Amino acid sequence: MRDSLITLFLFCSFQIVGGQEAPAYAIVIHGGAGNISPEYITTDEAAAISAKLSQVLEKGISILDSGGTSLDAIEAVIRIMEDSPLFNAGKGAVFTHEGKNELGASIMDGKTLNAGAVAGIGDIKNPISAARIVMEESPHVLLYGAGASRFVASHGAEVVDSNYFFTEKRWKQLQRQLKKKEVEKYGTVGCVALDKHGNLAAGTSTGGMTNKRFGRIGDSPITGAGNYANNNSCAVSATGHGEFLIRYTVAHDISAMMQYGDLPIQEAARSVIHEKLKDAGGTGGVICVDKQGNIAMEFNTTGMLRAYATANGEKVLKVFE
Ligand code: ASP
Protein backbone atom coordinates (compact mmCIF):
# COMPACT_ATOMS: atom_id res chain seq x y z
CA MET A 1 0.00 0.00 0.00
CA ARG A 2 1.87 3.03 -1.28
CA ASP A 3 -0.10 5.81 0.28
CA SER A 4 -0.48 4.57 3.78
CA LEU A 5 -3.09 6.71 5.41
CA ILE A 6 -4.57 5.53 8.66
CA THR A 7 -7.36 7.41 10.31
CA LEU A 8 -8.87 5.92 13.42
CA PHE A 9 -11.40 7.35 15.79
CA LEU A 10 -10.79 6.26 19.36
CA PHE A 11 -12.47 8.49 21.88
CA CYS A 12 -13.27 12.13 22.54
CA SER A 13 -11.48 14.25 25.09
CA PHE A 14 -11.78 18.04 24.97
CA GLN A 15 -10.79 21.06 26.95
CA ILE A 16 -12.08 24.60 26.57
CA VAL A 17 -9.44 27.06 25.30
CA GLY A 18 -10.56 30.68 24.87
CA GLY A 19 -14.20 29.60 24.56
CA GLN A 20 -13.41 27.10 21.78
CA GLU A 21 -13.32 23.36 22.04
CA ALA A 22 -9.76 22.21 21.46
CA PRO A 23 -8.13 18.80 21.60
CA ALA A 24 -6.61 18.20 25.04
CA TYR A 25 -3.39 17.20 23.33
CA ALA A 26 -1.85 16.78 19.90
CA ILE A 27 1.39 15.31 18.59
CA VAL A 28 3.04 15.53 15.17
CA ILE A 29 6.18 13.70 14.00
CA HIS A 30 8.33 13.77 10.88
CA GLY A 31 11.05 11.50 9.56
CA GLY A 32 12.53 13.94 7.07
CA ALA A 33 11.64 15.55 3.75
CA GLY A 34 13.30 14.90 0.40
CA ASN A 35 13.08 12.44 -2.48
CA ILE A 36 10.49 10.32 -0.74
CA SER A 37 8.83 8.47 -3.58
CA PRO A 38 8.57 4.82 -4.70
CA GLU A 39 11.52 5.53 -6.99
CA TYR A 40 13.86 5.99 -4.01
CA ILE A 41 12.20 3.94 -1.24
CA THR A 42 11.40 0.25 -1.69
CA THR A 43 8.06 -1.22 -0.65
CA ASP A 44 9.78 -3.09 2.22
CA GLU A 45 11.47 0.07 3.43
CA ALA A 46 8.18 1.98 3.25
CA ALA A 47 6.49 -0.73 5.32
CA ALA A 48 9.27 -0.61 7.93
CA ILE A 49 9.09 3.19 8.10
CA SER A 50 5.32 3.09 8.41
CA ALA A 51 5.50 0.53 11.27
CA LYS A 52 8.13 2.59 13.09
CA LEU A 53 6.19 5.85 12.72
CA SER A 54 3.11 4.10 14.05
CA GLN A 55 5.03 2.72 17.07
CA VAL A 56 6.48 6.16 17.74
CA LEU A 57 3.08 7.85 17.50
CA GLU A 58 1.59 5.38 20.00
CA LYS A 59 4.40 6.13 22.42
CA GLY A 60 3.70 9.85 22.18
CA ILE A 61 -0.04 9.33 22.60
CA SER A 62 0.42 7.16 25.70
CA ILE A 63 2.58 9.82 27.39
CA LEU A 64 0.30 12.74 26.52
CA ASP A 65 -2.90 10.86 27.23
CA SER A 66 -1.74 10.01 30.74
CA GLY A 67 -0.98 13.68 31.43
CA GLY A 68 2.74 13.63 30.60
CA THR A 69 4.42 16.81 29.39
CA SER A 70 5.02 17.72 25.76
CA LEU A 71 8.78 17.77 26.52
CA ASP A 72 8.66 14.19 27.85
CA ALA A 73 6.67 13.01 24.85
CA ILE A 74 9.05 14.66 22.40
CA GLU A 75 12.16 13.24 24.02
CA ALA A 76 10.72 9.72 24.21
CA VAL A 77 9.47 9.78 20.63
CA ILE A 78 12.70 11.12 19.16
CA ARG A 79 14.80 8.63 21.17
CA ILE A 80 12.95 5.76 19.46
CA MET A 81 13.55 7.32 16.05
CA GLU A 82 17.23 7.90 16.92
CA ASP A 83 17.58 4.23 17.89
CA SER A 84 16.26 3.13 14.50
CA PRO A 85 18.59 2.89 11.46
CA LEU A 86 15.67 4.01 9.27
CA PHE A 87 16.14 7.73 9.89
CA ASN A 88 19.02 10.17 9.54
CA ALA A 89 19.38 10.70 13.29
CA GLY A 90 21.12 8.72 16.03
CA LYS A 91 21.88 5.17 14.82
CA GLY A 92 20.98 5.95 11.20
CA ALA A 93 23.01 9.17 10.96
CA VAL A 94 24.68 9.94 7.63
CA PHE A 95 28.46 10.19 7.14
CA THR A 96 30.56 13.30 6.68
CA HIS A 97 33.05 13.63 3.81
CA GLU A 98 35.72 12.20 6.12
CA GLY A 99 33.57 9.16 6.95
CA LYS A 100 32.54 10.30 10.43
CA ASN A 101 29.17 10.94 12.05
CA GLU A 102 28.52 14.41 13.41
CA LEU A 103 25.10 14.65 14.97
CA GLY A 104 22.99 17.54 16.19
CA ALA A 105 19.73 18.05 18.02
CA SER A 106 17.66 20.71 19.74
CA ILE A 107 14.68 20.94 22.05
CA MET A 108 12.54 23.89 23.14
CA ASP A 109 9.96 24.46 25.86
CA GLY A 110 7.14 26.75 24.66
CA LYS A 111 6.12 27.71 28.17
CA THR A 112 9.45 29.12 29.34
CA LEU A 113 11.22 29.63 25.98
CA ASN A 114 14.09 27.63 27.42
CA ALA A 115 16.04 25.79 24.75
CA GLY A 116 18.95 23.37 24.55
CA ALA A 117 21.00 22.01 21.65
CA VAL A 118 24.09 20.04 20.73
CA ALA A 119 26.04 19.99 17.47
CA GLY A 120 28.99 18.08 16.04
CA ILE A 121 28.80 15.17 18.47
CA GLY A 122 29.79 11.62 17.48
CA ASP A 123 29.68 9.56 20.66
CA ILE A 124 26.33 10.21 22.38
CA LYS A 125 23.63 7.63 21.63
CA ASN A 126 20.65 9.97 21.91
CA PRO A 127 21.39 13.58 20.91
CA ILE A 128 17.84 14.71 21.79
CA SER A 129 18.46 13.76 25.43
CA ALA A 130 21.79 15.56 25.24
CA ALA A 131 19.93 18.68 24.04
CA ARG A 132 17.53 18.40 26.96
CA ILE A 133 20.43 18.09 29.39
CA VAL A 134 21.94 21.28 27.96
CA MET A 135 18.58 23.03 28.40
CA GLU A 136 18.00 21.84 31.94
CA GLU A 137 21.47 21.49 33.43
CA SER A 138 23.53 24.27 31.85
CA PRO A 139 23.24 28.05 31.58
CA HIS A 140 23.80 27.70 27.81
CA VAL A 141 21.70 26.94 24.76
CA LEU A 142 24.10 25.28 22.28
CA LEU A 143 27.16 23.15 23.04
CA TYR A 144 29.48 21.78 20.35
CA GLY A 145 31.76 18.75 19.86
CA ALA A 146 33.88 17.09 22.53
CA GLY A 147 32.92 19.66 25.16
CA ALA A 148 29.23 18.98 24.58
CA SER A 149 29.80 15.22 24.88
CA ARG A 150 31.82 15.63 28.07
CA PHE A 151 29.16 17.83 29.65
CA VAL A 152 26.14 15.67 28.81
CA ALA A 153 27.98 12.45 29.73
CA SER A 154 28.68 13.95 33.17
CA HIS A 155 24.89 14.36 33.49
CA GLY A 156 24.09 10.76 32.57
CA ALA A 157 23.83 10.76 28.75
CA GLU A 158 24.76 7.37 27.29
CA VAL A 159 28.16 7.38 25.58
CA VAL A 160 28.78 4.97 22.67
CA ASP A 161 31.78 4.04 20.57
CA SER A 162 31.76 5.98 17.29
CA ASN A 163 31.36 2.59 15.47
CA TYR A 164 27.84 2.40 16.89
CA PHE A 165 26.72 4.83 14.17
CA PHE A 166 28.09 2.72 11.28
CA THR A 167 25.41 1.39 8.93
CA GLU A 168 26.08 -0.15 5.53
CA LYS A 169 23.31 1.88 3.89
CA ARG A 170 24.69 5.25 4.97
CA TRP A 171 28.25 4.20 4.06
CA LYS A 172 27.16 3.32 0.53
CA GLN A 173 25.27 6.61 0.36
CA LEU A 174 28.51 8.45 1.15
CA GLN A 175 30.43 6.52 -1.52
CA ARG A 176 27.80 7.54 -4.09
CA GLN A 177 27.93 11.17 -3.01
CA LEU A 178 31.74 11.21 -3.06
CA LYS A 179 31.67 10.11 -6.69
CA LYS A 180 29.04 12.71 -7.58
CA LYS A 181 30.84 15.36 -5.48
CA GLU A 182 27.51 16.34 -3.94
CA VAL A 183 25.93 16.58 -0.54
CA GLU A 184 22.61 14.90 0.07
CA LYS A 185 19.86 15.78 2.51
CA TYR A 186 17.22 13.45 3.81
CA GLY A 187 15.79 11.86 6.93
CA THR A 188 16.12 14.23 9.91
CA VAL A 189 13.51 13.51 12.59
CA GLY A 190 11.34 15.86 14.60
CA CYS A 191 8.37 16.06 16.90
CA VAL A 192 6.08 18.86 18.12
CA ALA A 193 3.44 18.44 20.79
CA LEU A 194 0.72 20.15 22.82
CA ASP A 195 0.09 18.57 26.22
CA LYS A 196 -2.97 18.50 28.48
CA HIS A 197 -1.44 21.34 30.53
CA GLY A 198 -1.62 23.57 27.44
CA ASN A 199 2.13 23.63 26.86
CA LEU A 200 3.85 23.39 23.49
CA ALA A 201 7.32 21.93 22.84
CA ALA A 202 9.47 21.06 19.83
CA GLY A 203 12.42 18.73 19.19
CA THR A 204 14.59 17.96 16.16
CA SER A 205 17.49 15.52 15.70
CA THR A 206 19.75 14.87 12.72
CA GLY A 207 22.91 13.42 11.25
CA GLY A 208 23.01 16.45 8.93
CA MET A 209 23.88 16.00 5.27
CA THR A 210 25.80 13.13 3.69
CA ASN A 211 29.27 14.27 2.56
CA LYS A 212 29.19 17.47 4.63
CA ARG A 213 32.62 19.01 5.29
CA PHE A 214 34.62 21.35 7.48
CA GLY A 215 32.48 21.03 10.61
CA ARG A 216 29.33 22.13 8.77
CA ILE A 217 26.33 22.60 11.10
CA GLY A 218 22.79 22.67 9.71
CA ASP A 219 19.55 24.13 10.98
CA SER A 220 18.47 21.29 13.29
CA PRO A 221 20.50 22.40 16.33
CA ILE A 222 19.81 26.09 15.62
CA THR A 223 16.90 27.38 17.71
CA GLY A 224 14.60 29.46 15.50
CA ALA A 225 15.84 27.82 12.28
CA GLY A 226 15.13 24.06 12.55
CA ASN A 227 13.26 24.12 15.84
CA TYR A 228 11.09 26.53 17.82
CA ALA A 229 8.30 26.51 20.41
CA ASN A 230 6.36 29.35 21.99
CA ASN A 231 3.09 28.99 23.90
CA ASN A 232 1.99 32.32 22.38
CA SER A 233 2.14 30.96 18.84
CA CYS A 234 3.15 27.42 17.93
CA ALA A 235 5.77 24.65 17.98
CA VAL A 236 7.71 23.89 14.79
CA SER A 237 10.26 21.28 13.68
CA ALA A 238 11.83 21.66 10.24
CA THR A 239 13.69 19.40 7.83
CA GLY A 240 15.37 20.04 4.51
CA HIS A 241 18.24 22.11 3.13
CA GLY A 242 19.70 23.48 6.34
CA GLU A 243 21.49 26.49 4.85
CA PHE A 244 18.15 27.90 3.62
CA LEU A 245 16.32 26.98 6.81
CA ILE A 246 18.93 28.93 8.78
CA ARG A 247 18.96 31.99 6.51
CA TYR A 248 15.18 32.19 6.48
CA THR A 249 14.87 31.31 10.22
CA VAL A 250 12.01 29.14 9.11
CA ALA A 251 10.71 27.82 12.44
CA HIS A 252 10.69 31.24 14.08
CA ASP A 253 9.26 32.90 10.99
CA ILE A 254 6.15 30.71 11.16
CA SER A 255 5.78 31.58 14.84
CA ALA A 256 6.26 35.30 14.12
CA MET A 257 3.67 35.33 11.34
CA MET A 258 1.18 33.87 13.81
CA GLN A 259 2.17 36.08 16.72
CA TYR A 260 2.49 39.44 14.97
CA GLY A 261 0.40 38.90 11.85
CA ASP A 262 -2.38 36.89 13.46
CA LEU A 263 -2.17 34.26 10.73
CA PRO A 264 -3.64 30.80 11.33
CA ILE A 265 -1.02 28.07 11.60
CA GLN A 266 -1.73 26.47 8.21
CA GLU A 267 -1.46 29.80 6.39
CA ALA A 268 1.78 30.74 8.14
CA ALA A 269 3.37 27.35 7.40
CA ARG A 270 2.17 27.37 3.80
CA SER A 271 3.46 30.87 3.16
CA VAL A 272 6.93 30.14 4.57
CA ILE A 273 7.40 26.77 2.86
CA HIS A 274 5.66 27.33 -0.49
CA GLU A 275 6.44 31.00 -1.00
CA LYS A 276 9.40 32.38 0.94
CA LEU A 277 11.52 29.20 1.03
CA LYS A 278 10.55 27.98 -2.43
CA ASP A 279 11.13 31.38 -4.06
CA ALA A 280 14.60 31.42 -2.50
CA GLY A 281 15.38 27.97 -3.96
CA GLY A 282 15.23 26.20 -0.60
CA THR A 283 13.76 22.73 -0.24
CA GLY A 284 12.22 21.36 2.92
CA GLY A 285 9.23 20.94 5.15
CA VAL A 286 7.83 21.62 8.61
CA ILE A 287 5.48 20.12 11.15
CA CYS A 288 3.64 22.55 13.42
CA VAL A 289 1.05 22.57 16.19
CA ASP A 290 -0.57 25.49 17.97
CA LYS A 291 -2.14 26.02 21.38
CA GLN A 292 -5.57 24.97 20.06
CA GLY A 293 -4.17 21.72 18.71
CA ASN A 294 -4.35 22.89 15.07
CA ILE A 295 -1.79 21.07 12.96
CA ALA A 296 0.16 22.00 9.83
CA MET A 297 2.46 19.71 7.82
CA GLU A 298 3.87 21.48 4.76
CA PHE A 299 6.74 20.57 2.41
CA ASN A 300 7.95 21.66 -1.02
CA THR A 301 9.90 18.43 -1.69
CA THR A 302 8.66 15.21 -3.31
CA GLY A 303 7.62 13.93 0.09
CA MET A 304 7.92 14.10 3.85
CA LEU A 305 7.51 11.17 6.26
CA ARG A 306 4.93 12.35 8.75
CA ALA A 307 2.20 11.42 11.21
CA TYR A 308 -0.03 13.06 13.78
CA ALA A 309 -2.55 12.22 16.44
CA THR A 310 -4.93 14.28 18.54
CA ALA A 311 -6.87 13.60 21.71
CA ASN A 312 -10.12 13.59 19.76
CA GLY A 313 -9.03 10.34 18.23
CA GLU A 314 -7.66 11.37 14.87
CA LYS A 315 -4.56 9.54 13.66
CA VAL A 316 -2.90 10.12 10.31
CA LEU A 317 0.30 8.55 9.00
CA LYS A 318 1.78 9.24 5.58
CA VAL A 319 4.85 7.77 3.92
CA PHE A 320 4.23 8.76 0.29
CA GLU A 321 2.13 11.73 -0.72
N1 ASP B 1 18.05 19.96 7.86
C1 ASP B 1 19.10 18.99 7.93
C2 ASP B 1 20.41 19.68 7.68
O1 ASP B 1 20.50 20.54 6.84
C3 ASP B 1 18.94 17.87 6.97
C4 ASP B 1 17.57 17.24 6.89
O2 ASP B 1 16.62 17.81 7.35
O3 ASP B 1 17.44 16.14 6.33
O4 ASP B 1 21.38 19.34 8.32
XYZ file of C-alpha atoms and ligand atoms in Angstrom:
330
model
C 0.000 0.000 0.000
C 1.868 3.034 -1.277
C -0.105 5.815 0.280
C -0.477 4.573 3.784
C -3.093 6.710 5.414
C -4.572 5.528 8.660
C -7.361 7.407 10.308
C -8.874 5.922 13.425
C -11.404 7.345 15.794
C -10.791 6.261 19.357
C -12.475 8.488 21.879
C -13.271 12.132 22.537
C -11.484 14.255 25.090
C -11.783 18.036 24.969
C -10.787 21.059 26.945
C -12.076 24.604 26.566
C -9.440 27.061 25.302
C -10.562 30.680 24.867
C -14.195 29.605 24.559
C -13.407 27.104 21.777
C -13.318 23.356 22.038
C -9.760 22.205 21.456
C -8.134 18.797 21.599
C -6.607 18.203 25.041
C -3.389 17.203 23.330
C -1.849 16.783 19.903
C 1.389 15.313 18.585
C 3.040 15.527 15.168
C 6.179 13.698 13.999
C 8.326 13.765 10.878
C 11.054 11.497 9.562
C 12.527 13.941 7.065
C 11.640 15.545 3.749
C 13.301 14.895 0.402
C 13.083 12.440 -2.481
C 10.487 10.323 -0.739
C 8.834 8.465 -3.575
C 8.571 4.820 -4.698
C 11.522 5.534 -6.990
C 13.858 5.991 -4.013
C 12.197 3.945 -1.242
C 11.404 0.248 -1.694
C 8.057 -1.215 -0.647
C 9.775 -3.094 2.217
C 11.471 0.073 3.429
C 8.183 1.980 3.253
C 6.487 -0.729 5.318
C 9.271 -0.615 7.927
C 9.094 3.194 8.098
C 5.320 3.093 8.413
C 5.501 0.530 11.265
C 8.129 2.592 13.087
C 6.195 5.855 12.719
C 3.113 4.099 14.049
C 5.033 2.720 17.070
C 6.476 6.156 17.745
C 3.082 7.851 17.501
C 1.586 5.378 19.998
C 4.397 6.126 22.423
C 3.702 9.849 22.181
C -0.042 9.333 22.605
C 0.418 7.162 25.698
C 2.582 9.822 27.385
C 0.304 12.737 26.515
C -2.901 10.864 27.234
C -1.744 10.008 30.743
C -0.983 13.679 31.426
C 2.745 13.632 30.602
C 4.419 16.806 29.388
C 5.024 17.721 25.764
C 8.777 17.767 26.521
C 8.664 14.194 27.849
C 6.665 13.014 24.852
C 9.049 14.656 22.402
C 12.161 13.243 24.018
C 10.721 9.721 24.211
C 9.466 9.783 20.628
C 12.699 11.120 19.159
C 14.798 8.632 21.166
C 12.953 5.760 19.460
C 13.548 7.320 16.046
C 17.225 7.895 16.915
C 17.577 4.226 17.893
C 16.259 3.126 14.500
C 18.590 2.892 11.461
C 15.673 4.007 9.271
C 16.138 7.728 9.887
C 19.016 10.165 9.535
C 19.381 10.695 13.286
C 21.125 8.717 16.026
C 21.876 5.169 14.816
C 20.981 5.947 11.200
C 23.007 9.172 10.958
C 24.675 9.940 7.634
C 28.461 10.194 7.139
C 30.559 13.298 6.676
C 33.055 13.634 3.808
C 35.722 12.200 6.119
C 33.567 9.160 6.946
C 32.538 10.300 10.427
C 29.170 10.937 12.054
C 28.524 14.415 13.409
C 25.099 14.646 14.974
C 22.994 17.541 16.185
C 19.729 18.048 18.024
C 17.659 20.710 19.740
C 14.681 20.941 22.052
C 12.541 23.895 23.140
C 9.964 24.463 25.862
C 7.141 26.750 24.662
C 6.116 27.707 28.169
C 9.455 29.124 29.337
C 11.218 29.627 25.978
C 14.087 27.626 27.416
C 16.043 25.794 24.750
C 18.950 23.367 24.546
C 20.995 22.010 21.653
C 24.095 20.040 20.729
C 26.038 19.986 17.466
C 28.994 18.080 16.039
C 28.802 15.174 18.470
C 29.787 11.623 17.482
C 29.677 9.563 20.657
C 26.332 10.211 22.376
C 23.629 7.632 21.635
C 20.653 9.973 21.909
C 21.389 13.582 20.905
C 17.842 14.708 21.794
C 18.461 13.755 25.433
C 21.786 15.560 25.238
C 19.929 18.676 24.039
C 17.530 18.400 26.956
C 20.433 18.093 29.395
C 21.941 21.284 27.956
C 18.576 23.029 28.401
C 17.998 21.839 31.940
C 21.473 21.490 33.429
C 23.529 24.266 31.852
C 23.240 28.049 31.582
C 23.798 27.700 27.809
C 21.695 26.938 24.762
C 24.095 25.279 22.282
C 27.155 23.149 23.042
C 29.480 21.780 20.348
C 31.755 18.749 19.859
C 33.884 17.087 22.533
C 32.924 19.657 25.157
C 29.232 18.975 24.584
C 29.802 15.221 24.878
C 31.820 15.633 28.065
C 29.163 17.833 29.649
C 26.138 15.673 28.809
C 27.984 12.449 29.735
C 28.683 13.946 33.168
C 24.895 14.359 33.489
C 24.092 10.763 32.570
C 23.826 10.759 28.746
C 24.764 7.368 27.287
C 28.156 7.379 25.578
C 28.777 4.968 22.674
C 31.784 4.041 20.569
C 31.756 5.976 17.294
C 31.363 2.589 15.467
C 27.844 2.400 16.894
C 26.722 4.826 14.165
C 28.088 2.722 11.282
C 25.407 1.395 8.932
C 26.075 -0.153 5.528
C 23.314 1.876 3.892
C 24.689 5.253 4.971
C 28.254 4.204 4.055
C 27.158 3.319 0.530
C 25.268 6.612 0.359
C 28.507 8.452 1.153
C 30.433 6.524 -1.524
C 27.800 7.541 -4.090
C 27.926 11.169 -3.013
C 31.741 11.205 -3.055
C 31.667 10.111 -6.694
C 29.036 12.710 -7.580
C 30.845 15.357 -5.484
C 27.506 16.343 -3.943
C 25.933 16.580 -0.544
C 22.614 14.902 0.067
C 19.862 15.775 2.511
C 17.218 13.447 3.809
C 15.790 11.861 6.935
C 16.118 14.225 9.911
C 13.509 13.506 12.594
C 11.337 15.861 14.597
C 8.366 16.058 16.903
C 6.078 18.856 18.122
C 3.439 18.437 20.790
C 0.718 20.151 22.820
C 0.090 18.566 26.219
C -2.968 18.503 28.475
C -1.444 21.336 30.533
C -1.624 23.571 27.444
C 2.133 23.634 26.861
C 3.855 23.388 23.492
C 7.318 21.927 22.836
C 9.470 21.062 19.827
C 12.416 18.732 19.192
C 14.592 17.959 16.163
C 17.488 15.517 15.696
C 19.748 14.871 12.716
C 22.912 13.416 11.254
C 23.005 16.451 8.934
C 23.876 16.002 5.268
C 25.803 13.131 3.688
C 29.268 14.265 2.560
C 29.185 17.473 4.628
C 32.624 19.010 5.295
C 34.617 21.350 7.478
C 32.479 21.032 10.606
C 29.325 22.135 8.773
C 26.330 22.601 11.105
C 22.789 22.669 9.715
C 19.546 24.128 10.977
C 18.474 21.285 13.290
C 20.501 22.404 16.327
C 19.807 26.092 15.624
C 16.899 27.384 17.713
C 14.595 29.457 15.500
C 15.837 27.818 12.284
C 15.132 24.062 12.547
C 13.259 24.119 15.839
C 11.089 26.530 17.820
C 8.305 26.505 20.405
C 6.359 29.348 21.992
C 3.093 28.994 23.898
C 1.995 32.319 22.377
C 2.137 30.961 18.843
C 3.151 27.416 17.926
C 5.771 24.651 17.982
C 7.715 23.893 14.790
C 10.256 21.277 13.683
C 11.829 21.659 10.242
C 13.686 19.402 7.831
C 15.365 20.040 4.508
C 18.238 22.106 3.126
C 19.696 23.482 6.337
C 21.486 26.493 4.852
C 18.154 27.901 3.619
C 16.317 26.981 6.810
C 18.930 28.933 8.785
C 18.960 31.986 6.506
C 15.178 32.194 6.484
C 14.867 31.309 10.223
C 12.009 29.139 9.107
C 10.715 27.822 12.443
C 10.694 31.239 14.082
C 9.263 32.903 10.991
C 6.152 30.710 11.160
C 5.778 31.580 14.843
C 6.262 35.303 14.125
C 3.671 35.330 11.345
C 1.177 33.872 13.805
C 2.165 36.075 16.724
C 2.488 39.436 14.971
C 0.397 38.901 11.851
C -2.384 36.892 13.457
C -2.167 34.257 10.729
C -3.645 30.797 11.327
C -1.017 28.071 11.598
C -1.726 26.473 8.208
C -1.456 29.800 6.392
C 1.782 30.737 8.144
C 3.367 27.345 7.399
C 2.165 27.371 3.804
C 3.464 30.867 3.157
C 6.926 30.141 4.573
C 7.399 26.768 2.858
C 5.656 27.330 -0.492
C 6.437 30.998 -1.003
C 9.401 32.380 0.944
C 11.517 29.200 1.026
C 10.554 27.978 -2.427
C 11.130 31.377 -4.060
C 14.599 31.416 -2.499
C 15.384 27.975 -3.965
C 15.234 26.200 -0.602
C 13.759 22.726 -0.236
C 12.221 21.358 2.922
C 9.228 20.937 5.151
C 7.830 21.618 8.605
C 5.478 20.119 11.152
C 3.641 22.553 13.417
C 1.053 22.572 16.187
C -0.572 25.492 17.974
C -2.139 26.016 21.385
C -5.570 24.974 20.063
C -4.168 21.716 18.707
C -4.352 22.886 15.072
C -1.785 21.072 12.964
C 0.158 21.998 9.826
C 2.462 19.706 7.821
C 3.865 21.479 4.761
C 6.741 20.572 2.411
C 7.955 21.659 -1.018
C 9.903 18.426 -1.687
C 8.655 15.213 -3.307
C 7.624 13.932 0.085
C 7.917 14.095 3.850
C 7.507 11.172 6.260
C 4.931 12.350 8.748
C 2.203 11.422 11.205
C -0.026 13.060 13.782
C -2.548 12.220 16.443
C -4.933 14.277 18.542
C -6.866 13.598 21.710
C -10.121 13.591 19.763
C -9.029 10.336 18.233
C -7.660 11.366 14.874
C -4.555 9.538 13.659
C -2.896 10.123 10.312
C 0.303 8.553 8.997
C 1.781 9.235 5.578
C 4.847 7.770 3.916
C 4.233 8.755 0.291
C 2.132 11.729 -0.722
N 18.048 19.964 7.862
C 19.098 18.986 7.926
C 20.415 19.684 7.683
O 20.497 20.542 6.841
C 18.944 17.870 6.967
C 17.571 17.242 6.894
O 16.617 17.808 7.352
O 17.440 16.137 6.335
O 21.382 19.337 8.319
